[in-house]
Short mmCIF file of C-alpha atoms in Angstrom, two decimals:
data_model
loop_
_atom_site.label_atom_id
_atom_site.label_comp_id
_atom_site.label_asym_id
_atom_site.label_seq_id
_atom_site.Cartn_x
_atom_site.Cartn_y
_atom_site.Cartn_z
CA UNK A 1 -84.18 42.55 -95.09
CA UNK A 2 -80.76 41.03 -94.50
CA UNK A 3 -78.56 43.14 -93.09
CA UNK A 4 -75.27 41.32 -92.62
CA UNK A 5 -74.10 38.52 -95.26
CA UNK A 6 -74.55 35.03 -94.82
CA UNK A 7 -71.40 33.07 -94.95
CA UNK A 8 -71.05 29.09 -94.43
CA UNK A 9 -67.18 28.56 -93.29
CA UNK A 10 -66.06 31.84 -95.21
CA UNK A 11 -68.02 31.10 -98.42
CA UNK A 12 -70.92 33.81 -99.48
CA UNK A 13 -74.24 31.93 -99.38
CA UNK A 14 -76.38 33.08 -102.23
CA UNK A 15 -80.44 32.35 -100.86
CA UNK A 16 -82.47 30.38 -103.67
CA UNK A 17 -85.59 29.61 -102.32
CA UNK A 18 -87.47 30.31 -99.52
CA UNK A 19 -89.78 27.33 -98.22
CA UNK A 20 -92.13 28.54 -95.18
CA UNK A 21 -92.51 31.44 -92.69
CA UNK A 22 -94.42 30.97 -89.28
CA UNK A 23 -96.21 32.67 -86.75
CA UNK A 24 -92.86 33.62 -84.82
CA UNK A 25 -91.27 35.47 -88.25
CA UNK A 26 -89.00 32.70 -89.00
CA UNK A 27 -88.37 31.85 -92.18
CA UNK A 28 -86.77 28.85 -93.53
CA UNK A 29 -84.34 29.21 -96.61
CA UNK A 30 -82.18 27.34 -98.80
CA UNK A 31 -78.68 28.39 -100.00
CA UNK A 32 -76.08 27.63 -102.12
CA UNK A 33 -72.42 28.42 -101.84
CA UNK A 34 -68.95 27.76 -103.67
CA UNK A 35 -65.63 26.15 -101.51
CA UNK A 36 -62.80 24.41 -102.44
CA UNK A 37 -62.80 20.66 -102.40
CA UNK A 38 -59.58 18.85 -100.95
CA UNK A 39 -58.07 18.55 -104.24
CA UNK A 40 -58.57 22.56 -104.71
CA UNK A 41 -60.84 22.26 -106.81
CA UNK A 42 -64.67 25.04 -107.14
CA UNK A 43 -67.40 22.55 -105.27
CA UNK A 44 -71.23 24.15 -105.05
CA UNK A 45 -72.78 22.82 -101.81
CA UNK A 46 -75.97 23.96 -100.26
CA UNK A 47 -77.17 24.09 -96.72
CA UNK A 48 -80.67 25.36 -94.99
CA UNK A 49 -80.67 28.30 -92.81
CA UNK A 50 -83.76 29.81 -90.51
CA UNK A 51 -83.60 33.38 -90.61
CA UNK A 52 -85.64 35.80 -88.04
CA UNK A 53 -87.34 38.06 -89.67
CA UNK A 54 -88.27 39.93 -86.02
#
């Protein structure tokens, strides 16, 4: 369970896939998330995160 939203600078990140979990409860996760480009324009990016699941 998440309990607090992820964010990448100020953006919501929504998780889309989930990749591995190890021994130590970490689990490695994929994201995407919507900013403004520097002509204010809607860009998607995505980014990895590790979350503990401990």
């Amino acid at each position: 369970m998440i309990s607090a939203p992820l964010t990448y600078n100020g953006a919501a990140v929504t998780l889309t896939n989930a990749t591995s979990i190890n021994n130590f409860g970490q689990i490695v996760a994929q994201g995407t998330y919507t900013y403004k480009d520097a002509a204010g324009k809607d860009a998607t990016g995505t980014r990895s995160f590790v979350l503990n699941a401990a």
